[in-house]
Amino acid sequence: MEFQNVKFEKREGVAWITLNRPEKRNPINIDTHRELRECFDLVDYDDEIRCAVIRGAGGNFSAGGDLNAMKQRIDNGVRGTRKVCRVGAETNLRLLNVKKPVIAWVEGAITGAGIALALSCDFQIVSETSKCAFSFVNIGFVPDSGAAMLVTRAVGTTRAKDLFMSGRFFSGREAADWGMFTEAVPADELEERVMKYVRKYSSGPAVSYAGIKTMLNRAQFTEWADLMQAEIDAQGECELTEDYAEAVTAFLEKRKPQFKGR
């Protein structure tokens, strides 16, 4: 099936979903979210598909939100952040509820909404040298796409506050050591390790896997709807600040933003 932002392929019982805008490091915008949800439906409703892999084209997983789209909204005086925030959370909830095992193949850069997408997969196999960051705060935003719940569940409140409020970079190795990602391996071993997971989970007890996912989702993510609304409200408030407009503009102009706190 042909998409604009995503590539979908089915090979030998495995769905391969590739974020496919490598020239921009695979940003995730509202159209990408819609295409991803179509891919997740294809995975769920095709009995020949036993597991899925999500990766990014061109050596990077995803740089997260589409700052060019944000700048367009700023320049045109359009308030679109609440809508994008809602769609991002819905996409990741849909991914969490895919009945088949889903593996994130993570290399290169992965930030913001890209990390939230990977964390919504069942397994994250990451290059130990991948550069990771929750860069929401760097543009005057709060975490969205369910990141607050996904990360806090994985690493705890103390670590989550550090990562979200500092916006600092950390490595794939560090993330795996903290329990955020399943496993970190040297870059030259990444494909081999991903394929090990693919072979295991494409040939295992599919009904059991679906049941395990359902139980864990009910145990961990029943409050998702409340979180989603909190994200939308907070992000909508952030969108109105001078700091947000300044930070997005500064990023695209490759300079340091001058925050005013308003």
Coordinates of C-alpha atoms in Angstrom, one line a residue, residues 9-260:
E9 CA 5.5 -3.9 3.3
K10 CA 4.5 -7.5 4.2
R11 CA 7.1 -10.2 3.8
E12 CA 6.9 -13.8 5.1
G13 CA 4.3 -13.0 7.8
V14 CA 6.0 -9.9 9.0
A15 CA 4.7 -6.3 8.5
W16 CA 7.5 -3.7 8.0
I17 CA 6.4 -0.2 8.8
T18 CA 9.0 2.5 7.9
L19 CA 8.8 6.2 8.7
N20 CA 9.8 7.5 5.3
R21 CA 10.9 11.1 5.3
P22 CA 14.6 10.6 5.8
E23 CA 15.6 14.0 4.5
K24 CA 13.9 15.5 7.6
R25 CA 14.9 12.6 9.9
N26 CA 11.4 11.2 9.8
P27 CA 9.3 13.8 11.6
I28 CA 5.8 12.8 12.8
N29 CA 3.0 15.1 11.7
I30 CA -0.8 14.7 11.7
D31 CA -0.7 13.0 8.3
T32 CA 2.0 10.5 9.5
H33 CA -0.3 9.6 12.5
R34 CA -3.2 8.9 10.2
E35 CA -1.1 6.7 7.9
L36 CA 0.4 4.8 10.9
R37 CA -3.1 4.0 12.2
E38 CA -4.0 2.6 8.8
C39 CA -0.9 0.5 9.0
F40 CA -1.9 -0.8 12.5
D41 CA -5.3 -1.8 11.1
L42 CA -3.6 -3.7 8.3
V43 CA -1.5 -5.6 10.9
D44 CA -4.4 -6.4 13.1
Y45 CA -6.8 -7.6 10.5
D46 CA -4.5 -9.6 8.3
D47 CA -4.3 -13.2 9.7
E48 CA -1.1 -13.8 7.7
I49 CA 0.8 -11.2 9.6
R50 CA 2.2 -12.6 12.9
C51 CA 4.3 -9.6 14.0
A52 CA 5.4 -6.1 12.9
V53 CA 8.6 -4.0 12.9
I54 CA 8.6 -0.2 13.0
R55 CA 11.8 1.7 12.0
G56 CA 12.9 4.9 10.3
A57 CA 14.4 5.4 6.9
G58 CA 17.9 6.8 6.3
G59 CA 19.6 5.8 9.5
N60 CA 17.4 7.7 12.0
F61 CA 14.2 6.5 13.8
S62 CA 12.4 9.9 14.2
A63 CA 13.2 13.4 15.2
G64 CA 9.7 13.7 16.7
G65 CA 7.3 16.5 15.9
D66 CA 7.4 18.4 12.6
L67 CA 8.9 21.8 13.4
N68 CA 8.3 23.1 9.9
A69 CA 4.6 22.4 10.3
M70 CA 4.7 24.1 13.7
K71 CA 6.4 27.2 12.1
Q72 CA 3.8 27.3 9.4
R73 CA 1.0 27.4 12.0
I74 CA 2.9 30.1 14.0
D75 CA 3.3 32.3 10.9
N76 CA -0.3 31.8 9.8
G77 CA -1.7 32.4 13.3
V78 CA -3.3 28.9 13.3
R79 CA -3.9 27.0 16.5
G80 CA -3.4 23.4 15.5
T81 CA -1.4 21.9 18.4
R82 CA -4.4 20.6 20.4
K83 CA -5.5 18.6 17.4
V84 CA -2.1 17.2 16.7
C85 CA -1.6 16.4 20.4
R86 CA -4.9 14.4 20.5
V87 CA -4.1 12.5 17.3
G88 CA -0.6 11.6 18.6
A89 CA -2.1 10.1 21.8
E90 CA -4.7 8.2 19.8
T91 CA -2.0 6.8 17.5
N92 CA 0.0 5.4 20.3
L93 CA -3.0 4.0 22.1
R94 CA -3.9 2.2 18.9
L95 CA -0.4 0.9 18.7
L96 CA -0.4 -0.4 22.2
N97 CA -3.6 -2.3 21.4
V98 CA -2.3 -4.0 18.2
K99 CA -2.9 -7.7 18.8
K100 CA 0.4 -8.8 17.3
P101 CA 3.9 -8.3 18.8
V102 CA 5.4 -5.1 17.6
I103 CA 9.2 -4.4 17.6
A104 CA 10.8 -1.0 17.3
W105 CA 14.1 -1.0 15.4
V106 CA 15.9 2.1 16.7
E107 CA 19.0 3.6 15.2
G108 CA 20.4 7.1 14.9
A109 CA 18.3 10.0 16.3
I110 CA 15.1 9.5 18.3
T111 CA 13.5 12.3 20.1
G112 CA 10.2 13.5 21.5
A113 CA 7.1 11.9 19.9
G114 CA 9.5 9.4 18.2
I115 CA 10.4 8.0 21.6
A116 CA 6.7 7.8 22.5
L117 CA 6.0 5.9 19.4
A118 CA 8.8 3.4 20.1
L119 CA 7.7 3.0 23.7
S120 CA 4.2 2.1 22.5
C121 CA 5.8 -0.9 20.8
D122 CA 6.2 -4.2 22.7
F123 CA 10.0 -4.3 22.3
Q124 CA 12.6 -1.6 21.6
I125 CA 15.9 -2.9 20.1
V126 CA 18.2 0.1 20.0
S127 CA 21.7 1.0 18.9
E128 CA 23.7 1.8 22.0
T129 CA 25.0 4.9 20.3
S130 CA 21.5 6.3 19.4
K131 CA 21.0 9.9 20.4
C132 CA 17.8 10.3 22.4
A133 CA 16.1 13.3 24.0
F134 CA 12.7 14.5 25.1
S135 CA 13.0 17.8 23.5
F136 CA 9.5 19.1 24.1
V137 CA 10.7 21.5 26.8
N138 CA 13.3 22.9 24.4
I139 CA 10.5 24.5 22.3
G140 CA 8.4 25.5 25.3
F141 CA 6.2 22.5 25.2
V142 CA 5.1 19.7 27.5
P143 CA 5.4 16.0 26.8
D144 CA 2.7 14.7 24.5
S145 CA 1.7 11.5 22.6
G146 CA 1.3 9.7 25.9
A147 CA 5.0 10.2 26.8
A148 CA 4.4 11.2 30.4
M149 CA 2.6 7.9 31.2
L150 CA 4.9 5.7 29.0
V151 CA 8.1 7.1 30.4
T152 CA 7.1 7.3 34.1
R153 CA 5.8 3.7 34.0
A154 CA 9.2 2.7 32.5
V155 CA 11.7 4.6 34.6
G156 CA 9.9 6.2 37.5
T157 CA 9.0 9.8 38.4
T158 CA 12.4 11.0 39.4
R159 CA 14.1 10.0 36.2
A160 CA 11.2 11.2 34.1
K161 CA 11.3 14.6 35.6
D162 CA 15.0 14.9 34.9
L163 CA 14.6 13.8 31.2
F164 CA 11.5 15.9 30.5
M165 CA 12.6 19.1 32.3
S166 CA 16.2 19.2 31.2
G167 CA 15.6 18.2 27.6
R168 CA 19.1 16.7 27.6
F169 CA 20.4 14.0 25.3
F170 CA 21.0 10.5 26.5
S171 CA 22.2 7.4 24.7
G172 CA 20.4 4.2 23.6
R173 CA 22.6 2.3 26.1
E174 CA 21.6 4.6 29.0
A175 CA 17.9 4.2 28.1
A176 CA 18.2 0.4 28.0
D177 CA 20.0 0.4 31.3
W178 CA 17.2 2.5 32.9
G179 CA 14.6 0.1 31.6
M180 CA 13.1 2.5 29.0
F181 CA 14.1 0.3 26.1
T182 CA 14.2 -3.5 25.9
E183 CA 17.8 -3.9 24.8
A184 CA 20.8 -1.9 23.4
V185 CA 23.4 -3.4 21.2
P186 CA 26.4 -2.2 19.1
A187 CA 25.2 -0.7 15.8
D188 CA 26.8 -3.4 13.7
E189 CA 24.7 -6.0 15.6
L190 CA 21.4 -4.2 15.5
E191 CA 19.9 -5.8 12.5
E192 CA 20.8 -9.3 13.6
R193 CA 19.3 -8.8 17.0
V194 CA 16.1 -7.4 15.6
M195 CA 15.8 -10.4 13.3
K196 CA 16.2 -12.7 16.3
Y197 CA 13.1 -11.0 17.8
V198 CA 11.2 -11.2 14.5
R199 CA 11.9 -15.0 14.2
K200 CA 10.7 -15.6 17.7
Y201 CA 7.6 -13.6 17.8
S202 CA 6.4 -14.4 14.2
S203 CA 6.4 -18.1 15.1
G204 CA 5.0 -18.1 18.6
P205 CA 1.5 -18.6 20.2
A206 CA -0.3 -15.6 18.7
V207 CA -3.4 -15.8 20.8
S208 CA -1.4 -15.9 24.0
Y209 CA 0.6 -12.9 22.9
A210 CA -2.6 -11.0 22.3
G211 CA -4.0 -11.9 25.7
I212 CA -0.8 -10.9 27.5
K213 CA -0.8 -7.5 25.8
T214 CA -4.5 -6.9 26.6
M215 CA -3.9 -7.7 30.3
L216 CA -0.8 -5.5 30.6
N217 CA -2.5 -2.6 28.9
R218 CA -5.5 -2.8 31.3
A219 CA -3.1 -3.0 34.2
Q220 CA -1.0 0.0 33.1
F221 CA -2.9 2.3 30.8
T222 CA -6.5 2.5 31.9
E223 CA -5.9 6.2 32.7
W224 CA -4.8 7.1 29.2
A225 CA -7.9 9.1 28.3
D226 CA -7.4 11.4 31.4
L227 CA -3.7 11.9 30.5
M228 CA -4.6 12.7 26.9
Q229 CA -6.9 15.5 27.9
A230 CA -4.3 16.9 30.3
E231 CA -1.8 16.9 27.5
I232 CA -4.2 18.7 25.2
D233 CA -5.0 21.3 27.7
A234 CA -1.4 22.0 28.7
Q235 CA -0.1 21.9 25.1
G236 CA -2.8 24.3 24.0
E237 CA -1.7 26.8 26.7
C238 CA 1.9 26.4 25.7
E239 CA 1.1 27.1 22.1
L240 CA -0.1 30.6 23.0
T241 CA 3.2 31.6 24.6
E242 CA 5.9 33.8 23.2
D243 CA 8.5 31.2 24.3
Y244 CA 7.0 28.6 21.9
A245 CA 7.1 30.8 18.9
E246 CA 10.6 32.0 19.7
A247 CA 11.9 28.5 20.3
V248 CA 10.6 27.0 17.0
T249 CA 11.9 30.0 15.1
A250 CA 15.3 29.8 16.8
F251 CA 15.6 26.0 16.1
L252 CA 15.0 26.5 12.4
E253 CA 17.4 29.4 12.3
K254 CA 20.0 27.3 14.1
R255 CA 20.4 29.7 17.1
K256 CA 19.8 29.6 20.8
P257 CA 16.3 30.7 21.8
Q258 CA 15.8 33.7 24.1
F259 CA 13.1 32.6 26.6
K260 CA 11.1 35.2 28.4

